[in-house]
XYZ file of C-alpha atoms in Angstrom:
721
model
C 73.404 72.473 83.499
C 74.233 68.858 84.590
C 76.807 70.117 87.089
C 73.962 71.521 89.196
C 73.267 67.940 90.199
C 76.401 68.089 92.284
C 74.899 70.535 94.645
C 72.461 70.441 97.387
C 69.166 72.600 97.192
C 70.638 75.548 99.048
C 73.961 75.673 96.990
C 71.842 75.423 93.838
C 69.949 78.508 94.872
C 73.187 80.301 95.472
C 74.574 79.356 92.062
C 71.476 80.100 90.027
C 70.342 83.265 91.621
C 72.374 85.727 89.694
C 70.420 88.981 89.589
C 70.018 91.299 92.478
C 71.541 91.323 95.921
C 72.080 87.721 97.513
C 73.089 87.013 101.027
C 74.471 83.621 101.673
C 74.952 82.625 105.264
C 77.420 79.722 104.881
C 78.110 77.901 108.143
C 81.392 76.155 108.751
C 82.081 73.356 106.373
C 78.953 73.942 104.189
C 80.644 74.067 100.912
C 80.782 77.879 100.282
C 83.889 77.764 98.141
C 82.325 75.119 95.918
C 79.190 77.406 95.674
C 81.325 80.343 94.573
C 83.191 78.397 92.067
C 79.992 76.727 90.605
C 78.291 80.280 90.514
C 81.172 81.648 88.500
C 80.953 78.660 86.198
C 77.211 79.228 85.849
C 77.599 82.807 84.992
C 80.231 82.083 82.391
C 78.866 78.916 80.753
C 75.239 79.265 81.185
C 74.335 82.925 81.622
C 77.121 83.731 79.084
C 78.610 86.601 81.116
C 81.741 88.136 79.855
C 84.557 87.179 82.245
C 85.688 90.800 82.325
C 82.322 91.575 84.003
C 82.966 89.463 87.037
C 84.638 90.508 90.222
C 85.354 87.867 92.917
C 86.995 88.954 96.182
C 88.544 86.313 98.425
C 90.006 86.522 101.908
C 93.584 85.319 101.098
C 95.726 85.254 98.001
C 95.900 81.446 98.377
C 92.149 81.228 98.270
C 92.153 83.220 95.068
C 94.725 80.872 93.400
C 92.767 77.796 94.574
C 89.590 79.106 93.057
C 91.192 79.846 89.629
C 92.754 76.300 89.678
C 89.459 74.652 90.428
C 87.650 76.642 87.866
C 90.116 75.529 85.309
C 90.330 71.929 86.437
C 86.654 71.366 86.857
C 85.153 73.462 84.129
C 88.093 74.010 81.689
C 87.509 77.719 82.208
C 90.387 80.146 81.327
C 90.653 82.556 84.318
C 92.944 85.020 82.591
C 90.204 87.704 82.214
C 88.598 87.239 85.657
C 89.321 89.706 88.442
C 89.967 87.419 91.427
C 91.946 88.379 94.478
C 91.850 89.996 97.822
C 90.591 93.483 98.512
C 94.151 94.756 98.673
C 95.371 93.084 95.503
C 92.184 94.294 93.565
C 92.736 97.765 94.853
C 96.405 97.742 94.068
C 95.543 96.802 90.489
C 92.889 99.617 90.153
C 95.243 102.282 91.719
C 98.080 101.369 89.292
C 95.419 101.667 86.469
C 94.062 105.158 87.694
C 97.249 106.638 88.962
C 96.760 109.750 86.803
C 93.894 110.756 89.202
C 96.012 110.176 92.257
C 98.845 111.925 94.027
C 101.390 109.221 93.406
C 102.885 107.370 90.395
C 101.905 103.777 89.096
C 105.202 102.549 90.517
C 104.473 103.265 94.167
C 106.031 101.174 96.956
C 104.024 99.196 99.423
C 105.237 99.768 102.940
C 104.872 96.602 105.172
C 104.974 96.516 108.959
C 108.756 96.820 109.332
C 108.718 99.675 106.820
C 106.048 101.506 108.772
C 107.941 100.902 112.053
C 111.059 102.408 110.563
C 109.015 105.427 109.310
C 107.167 106.107 112.601
C 110.595 106.081 114.418
C 111.842 108.716 112.009
C 108.673 110.755 112.651
C 108.950 110.589 116.386
C 112.389 111.738 116.244
C 111.496 114.569 114.069
C 108.529 115.731 116.158
C 110.437 114.969 119.406
C 107.663 112.622 120.684
C 108.289 110.262 123.593
C 107.329 106.630 122.610
C 106.414 105.979 126.312
C 103.607 108.536 126.298
C 102.611 107.539 122.742
C 103.252 103.824 122.287
C 103.965 103.021 118.715
C 101.750 100.032 118.490
C 98.800 101.937 119.884
C 99.322 104.930 117.573
C 99.677 102.653 114.448
C 96.365 100.945 115.406
C 94.601 104.305 115.768
C 95.860 105.464 112.378
C 94.946 102.292 110.780
C 91.437 102.398 112.271
C 91.062 105.907 110.913
C 92.021 104.937 107.408
C 89.729 101.794 107.583
C 86.976 104.273 108.415
C 87.921 106.589 105.572
C 88.999 109.368 107.881
C 91.904 111.433 106.509
C 94.259 113.519 108.792
C 92.360 116.638 107.780
C 88.991 115.049 109.034
C 90.509 113.501 112.176
C 89.048 115.994 114.646
C 85.618 115.608 113.134
C 85.401 112.215 114.766
C 87.703 112.509 117.789
C 87.671 114.672 120.833
C 90.274 117.472 120.778
C 92.836 116.979 123.394
C 96.536 116.662 123.804
C 96.604 113.022 122.833
C 94.525 113.443 119.745
C 96.450 116.674 118.754
C 99.685 114.680 118.876
C 98.265 111.734 117.167
C 96.942 113.976 114.396
C 100.419 115.464 113.987
C 101.937 112.069 113.722
C 99.144 110.960 111.217
C 99.629 114.013 109.132
C 103.428 113.662 109.087
C 103.173 110.024 108.170
C 100.955 110.584 105.180
C 103.181 113.453 103.977
C 106.162 111.096 104.225
C 104.321 108.352 102.271
C 103.538 110.709 99.543
C 107.024 112.080 99.273
C 108.349 108.473 99.061
C 105.678 107.540 96.459
C 104.566 104.911 98.913
C 101.273 103.394 100.332
C 100.590 101.182 103.329
C 98.110 98.383 103.198
C 95.256 100.538 104.559
C 96.029 103.271 101.865
C 95.218 100.694 99.183
C 91.618 100.640 100.446
C 91.277 104.175 101.458
C 92.471 105.860 98.225
C 90.403 103.557 96.061
C 87.201 104.084 97.998
C 87.716 107.801 98.190
C 88.465 107.995 94.503
C 85.312 106.126 93.690
C 83.309 108.472 95.913
C 84.736 111.604 94.660
C 85.022 110.647 90.963
C 81.672 109.477 89.604
C 83.093 108.704 86.117
C 85.682 106.355 87.536
C 83.149 104.876 89.734
C 80.860 104.226 86.906
C 83.798 102.861 84.784
C 84.222 100.116 87.371
C 80.567 99.691 88.139
C 79.937 99.017 84.348
C 82.898 96.678 84.207
C 81.967 94.746 87.319
C 78.376 93.807 86.633
C 78.504 90.628 88.829
C 80.261 90.996 92.135
C 80.899 88.184 94.669
C 82.585 88.782 98.157
C 83.687 85.846 100.305
C 84.099 86.166 104.118
C 81.841 89.245 104.147
C 81.618 89.238 107.848
C 85.334 90.141 108.087
C 84.953 93.370 105.969
C 85.637 96.760 107.403
C 83.908 100.100 106.559
C 86.339 100.992 103.721
C 85.765 97.616 102.034
C 81.967 97.926 102.631
C 81.874 101.373 101.032
C 84.130 100.263 98.111
C 81.745 97.432 97.164
C 78.739 99.592 97.709
C 80.035 102.147 95.340
C 80.566 99.512 92.666
C 77.263 97.621 93.100
C 74.928 100.515 93.939
C 73.545 100.775 90.402
C 73.011 97.174 89.265
C 72.911 95.554 92.784
C 74.111 92.160 91.368
C 76.132 91.512 94.601
C 76.363 88.151 96.117
C 78.072 88.249 99.591
C 79.014 84.984 101.307
C 79.908 84.708 105.083
C 79.090 83.445 108.478
C 78.326 86.026 111.294
C 79.318 83.022 113.658
C 82.837 83.278 112.298
C 83.380 87.066 112.664
C 86.681 87.168 114.585
C 88.652 90.166 113.257
C 87.043 93.201 114.918
C 90.635 94.052 116.404
C 91.811 94.819 112.912
C 88.752 96.838 111.831
C 86.295 94.153 110.630
C 82.708 95.165 111.367
C 80.128 92.299 111.957
C 77.336 94.769 111.262
C 78.202 94.782 107.544
C 76.710 91.169 107.244
C 74.067 91.576 110.008
C 72.680 94.834 108.240
C 72.990 93.540 104.591
C 69.217 93.009 104.289
C 68.882 96.706 105.365
C 71.561 98.053 103.015
C 70.119 96.519 99.933
C 66.512 96.084 98.625
C 64.786 92.841 97.877
C 67.736 90.702 99.256
C 67.468 87.030 98.597
C 68.869 85.125 101.688
C 70.056 81.660 101.429
C 71.042 79.712 104.673
C 73.638 76.921 104.061
C 73.393 74.833 107.198
C 74.420 71.352 105.913
C 77.954 70.640 107.159
C 80.214 68.338 105.085
C 83.167 68.336 107.414
C 82.469 67.471 111.034
C 80.387 64.622 112.594
C 77.152 65.438 114.478
C 78.959 64.799 117.843
C 81.283 67.816 117.247
C 78.678 70.118 115.609
C 76.289 69.576 118.521
C 78.830 71.034 121.051
C 79.569 73.868 118.619
C 76.028 74.744 118.087
C 75.385 74.629 121.848
C 78.126 77.082 122.432
C 77.411 79.648 119.734
C 73.758 79.944 120.481
C 74.715 81.985 123.522
C 75.609 84.873 121.247
C 72.918 87.530 120.531
C 74.554 89.246 117.634
C 73.786 86.479 114.983
C 71.344 85.141 112.452
C 69.350 82.144 113.833
C 70.813 78.962 112.392
C 72.044 75.589 113.387
C 74.571 73.369 111.458
C 73.535 69.798 110.715
C 75.248 66.830 109.187
C 74.775 63.288 107.927
C 78.146 62.291 109.211
C 78.073 60.171 112.321
C 80.595 59.520 114.957
C 80.476 58.289 118.624
C 83.459 60.448 119.498
C 82.340 63.507 121.431
C 84.754 66.370 122.048
C 87.006 65.316 124.984
C 87.661 67.723 127.779
C 90.844 67.288 129.897
C 92.214 69.091 132.913
C 96.066 69.044 133.204
C 98.451 70.199 135.750
C 100.277 72.859 133.879
C 101.254 74.063 130.358
C 104.023 71.607 130.037
C 101.720 68.559 130.870
C 99.189 70.050 128.351
C 101.806 70.201 125.566
C 103.187 66.711 126.477
C 99.735 65.234 126.295
C 99.060 66.620 122.793
C 102.415 65.321 121.667
C 101.867 61.974 122.987
C 98.406 61.720 121.564
C 99.607 62.823 118.090
C 102.558 60.364 118.387
C 100.048 57.504 118.982
C 97.899 58.606 116.109
C 100.969 58.940 113.808
C 102.018 55.404 114.896
C 98.775 54.170 113.602
C 99.054 55.628 110.227
C 97.708 59.215 110.671
C 99.663 61.858 108.697
C 101.049 64.664 110.892
C 99.444 66.947 108.314
C 96.023 65.980 109.721
C 96.861 67.272 113.286
C 96.387 70.753 114.498
C 97.272 72.658 117.641
C 95.272 75.788 118.299
C 95.870 78.445 120.967
C 94.771 81.897 121.814
C 98.071 83.651 121.776
C 101.414 83.205 120.011
C 103.173 82.993 123.299
C 101.554 79.697 124.071
C 103.434 77.980 121.233
C 106.842 77.750 122.998
C 105.981 74.807 125.365
C 104.353 72.940 122.367
C 107.449 73.457 120.234
C 109.637 71.818 123.068
C 107.181 68.922 123.547
C 107.204 68.066 119.792
C 110.915 68.351 119.622
C 111.209 66.008 122.609
C 108.686 63.606 120.908
C 110.576 63.865 117.620
C 107.647 64.997 115.732
C 107.970 67.505 112.869
C 106.035 70.707 113.387
C 105.383 73.896 111.608
C 104.383 77.224 113.319
C 101.902 79.276 111.184
C 102.313 82.978 111.905
C 106.082 82.855 112.439
C 108.514 85.092 110.610
C 107.327 85.501 107.102
C 110.028 84.347 104.566
C 109.897 87.756 102.773
C 110.397 89.492 106.110
C 113.863 87.868 106.671
C 116.672 90.411 106.481
C 118.502 88.990 103.639
C 115.340 88.868 101.662
C 114.241 92.373 102.654
C 117.656 93.682 101.526
C 117.188 92.288 97.967
C 113.402 93.423 97.866
C 114.724 96.918 98.912
C 117.042 97.001 95.930
C 114.317 95.926 93.622
C 111.758 98.459 95.100
C 114.270 101.318 94.796
C 114.908 100.510 91.112
C 111.354 101.263 90.080
C 110.650 103.805 92.795
C 113.556 106.206 93.199
C 111.701 108.324 95.764
C 111.632 105.385 98.368
C 113.837 106.651 101.216
C 113.137 103.658 103.428
C 114.485 101.238 100.835
C 117.455 103.662 99.975
C 118.555 103.888 103.625
C 118.489 100.016 103.800
C 120.606 99.491 100.794
C 123.093 102.440 100.548
C 125.503 100.608 102.996
C 124.635 96.955 102.457
C 126.886 95.298 101.746
C 129.135 97.672 103.760
C 130.619 100.158 101.376
C 131.694 102.865 104.062
C 128.772 105.107 103.501
C 127.363 106.046 106.889
C 124.447 107.819 108.437
C 126.063 111.250 108.230
C 126.593 110.697 104.475
C 123.103 109.511 104.018
C 121.738 112.664 105.610
C 123.771 114.778 103.350
C 122.499 113.066 100.395
C 118.927 113.279 101.530
C 119.333 117.027 102.267
C 120.964 117.630 98.719
C 117.889 115.894 97.084
C 115.445 117.983 98.978
C 117.335 121.206 98.265
C 117.666 120.540 94.586
C 114.212 118.715 94.238
C 115.862 115.630 92.700
C 115.095 112.003 93.320
C 117.466 110.105 95.384
C 118.401 108.130 92.359
C 119.305 111.186 90.319
C 121.237 112.695 93.279
C 123.742 109.717 93.100
C 124.870 110.802 89.780
C 125.819 114.267 90.885
C 128.934 115.753 92.649
C 127.469 116.515 96.099
C 129.387 119.527 97.547
C 129.241 118.501 101.177
C 130.982 115.058 100.552
C 134.696 114.575 100.460
C 136.388 113.175 97.401
C 136.543 109.492 98.608
C 132.932 109.332 99.917
C 131.820 111.200 96.727
C 133.445 108.482 94.634
C 131.927 105.632 96.682
C 128.378 107.175 96.189
C 128.962 107.578 92.518
C 130.080 103.993 92.129
C 126.935 102.901 94.052
C 124.819 105.089 91.719
C 126.530 103.367 88.590
C 125.599 99.967 89.939
C 121.985 101.011 90.430
C 121.935 102.608 87.037
C 123.121 99.319 85.523
C 120.491 97.278 87.201
C 117.766 99.764 86.476
C 118.412 99.304 82.770
C 118.036 95.549 83.208
C 114.849 96.036 85.428
C 112.497 96.514 82.563
C 114.169 94.287 79.901
C 115.072 90.899 81.581
C 112.900 88.467 83.614
C 112.768 89.159 87.323
C 114.970 86.021 88.011
C 117.775 87.156 85.794
C 117.807 90.562 87.573
C 117.816 89.102 91.015
C 120.660 86.903 90.061
C 122.520 89.858 88.641
C 122.237 91.754 91.857
C 123.128 89.007 94.135
C 126.179 88.155 91.882
C 127.240 91.831 91.559
C 126.993 92.316 95.318
C 128.797 88.940 95.995
C 126.364 88.120 98.666
C 126.546 84.285 98.429
C 130.333 84.398 99.007
C 129.827 87.070 101.641
C 127.596 84.713 103.665
C 129.349 81.447 102.773
C 132.603 82.770 104.020
C 131.121 83.819 107.380
C 131.705 81.879 110.582
C 128.129 82.827 111.776
C 125.807 79.750 111.381
C 122.935 82.092 110.596
C 124.819 83.337 107.495
C 124.699 79.906 106.027
C 120.912 79.866 106.352
C 120.903 83.399 104.846
C 122.838 82.094 101.797
C 120.313 79.364 101.295
C 117.398 81.735 101.695
C 118.826 83.851 98.883
C 118.979 80.791 96.691
C 115.379 79.977 97.577
C 114.409 83.550 96.809
C 115.687 83.006 93.202
C 113.630 79.854 93.090
C 110.492 81.717 94.101
C 111.054 84.406 91.475
C 111.372 81.666 88.883
C 108.114 80.086 90.001
C 106.429 83.534 89.653
C 107.935 84.035 86.296
C 106.751 80.658 85.104
C 103.104 81.461 86.183
C 103.168 85.213 85.333
C 99.851 86.523 83.871
C 100.244 89.957 82.339
C 97.746 92.521 83.701
C 97.444 95.529 81.403
C 100.921 97.130 80.889
C 102.216 96.381 84.469
C 105.985 95.345 84.237
C 106.863 91.917 85.640
C 109.096 93.451 88.386
C 106.181 95.562 89.579
C 103.872 92.587 89.690
C 106.547 90.415 91.491
C 106.918 93.087 94.169
C 103.229 93.321 94.437
C 102.816 89.643 95.034
C 105.572 89.682 97.707
C 103.960 92.728 99.599
C 100.551 91.001 99.721
C 101.871 87.749 101.170
C 100.040 86.601 104.370
C 100.905 83.944 107.092
C 98.234 81.582 105.465
C 99.757 82.141 101.983
C 103.099 80.883 103.329
C 101.623 77.648 104.964
C 103.838 74.848 103.558
C 101.448 71.898 103.049
C 104.138 69.726 101.316
C 106.119 69.154 104.477
C 104.489 66.538 106.717
C 104.277 68.230 109.914
C 101.870 69.092 112.896
C 100.531 72.542 112.437
C 100.653 74.997 115.375
C 98.783 78.221 115.168
C 96.589 80.791 116.760
C 92.817 80.442 116.400
C 92.652 83.648 114.310
C 94.870 81.928 111.743
C 92.672 78.742 111.579
C 89.706 80.009 109.625
C 89.147 78.294 106.477
C 91.254 75.215 107.358
C 90.232 71.704 108.345
C 92.083 68.898 109.988
C 91.149 65.415 111.154
C 92.358 65.928 114.765
C 92.240 69.310 116.581
C 93.667 70.034 119.905
C 92.439 73.257 121.509
C 94.731 74.488 124.362
C 94.413 76.950 127.235
C 90.702 77.018 127.780
C 90.948 79.134 130.817
C 89.343 82.471 131.596
C 92.061 85.286 130.874
C 93.160 83.331 127.835
C 89.887 82.231 126.227
C 87.946 84.410 126.720
C 90.903 86.934 126.829
C 90.958 89.108 129.943
C 90.537 92.305 127.772
C 87.001 91.079 126.753
C 85.563 90.654 130.216
C 83.954 94.097 130.402
C 82.754 94.282 126.854
C 79.863 92.007 125.643
C 80.606 92.504 121.916
C 84.323 91.377 122.528
C 83.217 88.517 124.754
C 80.755 87.265 121.937
C 83.822 87.476 119.536
C 85.829 85.427 121.857
C 83.054 82.844 121.888
C 82.967 82.896 118.118
C 86.763 82.163 118.177
C 86.279 78.979 120.126
C 83.342 78.046 117.753
C 85.715 78.534 114.824
C 88.331 76.260 116.464
C 85.895 73.490 117.220
C 84.451 73.483 113.746
C 87.916 72.875 112.125
C 87.778 69.250 113.064
C 86.792 66.285 110.838
C 87.122 63.540 113.390
C 88.151 64.521 116.919
C 88.463 67.464 119.240
C 90.447 67.676 122.322
C 89.752 70.612 124.687
C 92.483 71.219 127.372
C 92.914 73.471 130.299
C 95.363 73.563 133.207
C 95.196 73.655 136.996
C 98.141 76.160 137.050
C 99.546 78.485 134.462
C 102.493 81.049 134.720
C 101.589 84.668 134.858
C 104.494 87.221 134.714
C 106.896 84.324 135.714
C 104.969 82.851 138.689
C 102.522 80.079 138.711
C 98.848 81.077 139.404
C 95.776 79.011 139.770
C 93.613 78.865 136.512
C 89.881 79.205 136.198
C 88.305 76.843 133.531
C 86.855 78.938 130.579
C 83.280 80.119 131.147
C 82.624 78.867 127.610
C 83.080 75.291 128.721
C 80.085 75.695 131.096
C 77.900 76.719 128.096
C 78.321 73.435 126.461
C 75.887 70.833 127.731
C 77.426 68.159 129.757
C 76.148 65.277 127.663
C 77.862 66.815 124.603
C 81.370 66.532 125.963
C 83.400 63.451 127.064
C 85.061 64.069 130.485
C 85.690 60.203 131.129
C 89.356 60.829 130.445
C 90.983 58.382 132.831
C 92.255 56.248 129.992
C 93.815 59.311 128.402
C 94.965 60.827 131.766
C 96.905 57.610 132.290
C 99.393 58.676 129.684
C 100.195 61.752 131.771
C 100.629 59.715 135.086
C 103.898 60.807 136.948
C 106.613 58.511 135.841
C 109.625 57.551 138.093
C 112.450 60.097 137.673
C 115.650 58.753 136.399
C 118.777 59.744 138.053
C 120.728 62.404 136.347
C 123.949 61.063 134.785
C 127.092 63.103 134.800
C 127.549 64.304 131.296
C 131.066 64.685 130.016
C 131.954 67.331 127.577
C 131.840 66.165 123.927
C 134.389 67.851 121.680
C 133.694 68.544 118.031
C 136.102 65.770 116.702
C 134.355 63.245 118.963
C 130.942 63.851 117.265
C 129.414 61.617 114.540
C 128.020 64.893 113.032
C 129.839 68.169 113.017
C 128.741 71.858 112.434
C 128.995 72.881 108.843
C 128.636 69.302 107.599
C 126.368 68.647 104.561
C 123.477 66.158 105.167
C 120.704 64.819 103.119
C 116.972 64.180 104.139
C 114.533 62.181 102.089
C 111.938 64.982 102.060
C 113.839 68.281 102.844
C 116.834 67.504 100.499
C 120.480 68.753 101.239
C 121.177 70.999 104.273
C 123.966 72.309 106.451
C 124.302 71.382 110.122
C 124.184 74.537 112.220
C 124.359 72.857 115.770
C 124.941 69.330 117.268
C 123.801 68.020 120.639
C 125.281 64.592 121.289
C 127.924 62.490 119.740
C 126.302 59.347 118.188
C 124.061 58.745 115.071
C 121.155 59.732 117.152
C 122.426 63.233 118.000
C 119.985 66.118 117.918
C 120.762 68.321 114.870
C 119.741 71.863 113.873
C 119.837 71.934 110.095
C 119.380 74.630 107.545
C 117.915 72.912 104.316
C 118.270 74.277 100.817
C 114.538 74.913 100.621
C 114.816 77.550 103.363
C 113.516 75.440 106.225
C 115.457 75.498 109.521
C 114.737 72.151 111.203
C 115.548 70.408 114.417
C 115.887 66.650 113.610
C 117.437 63.391 114.982
C 120.570 62.287 113.170
C 119.111 58.841 112.237
C 116.879 60.571 109.766
C 119.714 62.060 107.707
C 122.536 60.839 105.643
C 126.003 62.423 105.853
C 127.452 63.981 102.711
C 131.079 64.331 101.674
C 133.027 66.067 104.481
């Protein structure tokens, strides 16, 4: 019980109130993660609860791993038996366990965004639908929302007006679900929908998990959708030992189905709710919290609360008006360069913006300032072509019905098997009710002798790997596939600089699989290859945040929740950007935009810079900007607008006369394309591009760790030529 002395009174209540429904309103930086960890330790060590009886749902996979590590490190608790993970990972585990009650097998594939896009294109072609009249993004959003509301295609018209648009959308939705089942595949929304519907329709299964999970904790409850709400309600409805932790002031994901009413109505959904408000902030100084509190009190959809802190600082958030987006980015780069020169790590600096498109000018400014940066929310490592190709091979080995993976791998690397042949193979499988894998072992009558032999050779290769799939470690299998396909030599022999990076990425993929193998925890009888593919499919932008590389982080405000940095720069505070123009006529959306700025401000541990511009380009031409209405809601005495000493940095400098630049040939350059170089942090790399001819030339380098960096030559050492 001594560890309770580490907690403040509100945290202690969260930890020790274990029976019945508990609502924890945890403000930004109030120590909610610590409370969840200590509550888990209290249940295990003091209340003597069996670890199998505890379910903890986190917002990201990274948060789940961090929670396990801290439990082990602080309390020496073995986390093997604990069910800890995101809604999607928990549901995936349940579905694989209960597959006999479902219309798919336990080795189902998970379709990501790219797989979905490919599938919808096939469906549009089959149904002869014009994508101009039915935009793909709009239709996929509608279908996703239906699934999150637990609305099947068959129930679609119960909740939607029947007209031409909904009739066509229904046809697409129905065809999409049929295709998924035929391919033994699910998308992310299916993971939630199938689990919730199974619990609702099968009381014996529901009771099985209700009896297993006698103590349930949900983090970031304000970001749950209806399917997640229903799922948890079905598990906890008997014992009601449910602790939900969240902050209605940080509800910023309604655009992907999250429903703030889940947290606002919790006291109505459950009886005798014990509510704890955690308002003491351990992250930000009072000067920053005062501005954040002043802003968020303008929302009506919220519990009344106000963050406070013992941390003092004279530095109020600074508000700056700059000429345009280039000056805005240059200002941030110069300020961070100053901080860095005084000993601040780049890892402690964060740039936040409303839309991804705003990152471009910041990238250029940091490149010019020679500051290493990392964009969070770029292309996921596992979404890169060369990685998707190998993942498609792995997926098909355990799910021989996966047409999307099959169509990706059948002619990669090129083996002279085209689209016509692919269609003949698919027709043969459907006609003879075979799997695609089995069809490859047959003589397909419609194929000529040479093509038939190529298909059979491909089938033999797959059969060889399939025998290895359940016997060897995943790393050995991946190496075997890469070696048999001769992919490394294929990419290394290419003249395309991008192929050099692809070769390095494949090597990094092998390393990633080895790390997974070393940390693999067996869950029931799930094979390692299935677990590995599951971990890949559930990766998010935040799970791929590389904190080992010292760099300024650039991200949208939506990606920043849960993070904290010493110095935060919030850009583009103009009406139309924040709040976004789409929210102007909707009070609920406008309040969410306000919460977005609140989240951004409360990421800061030391300083906040708020910037807006006089002009900003709209569709290629400059337009006058209007300062964000949210800035007017923060009291004048809470923001520092005395920015002359900062604005001096941005004073126009005399323009240097442009010098005539002579053409520099490759053999005149100190560095050359294809040369091996070494960096103290990033390791060895290959030069993809050189700008300049001296030691200080600007280099584009693909490092062995998979990073593609723009770097000044003085920071690297040349290897053997």
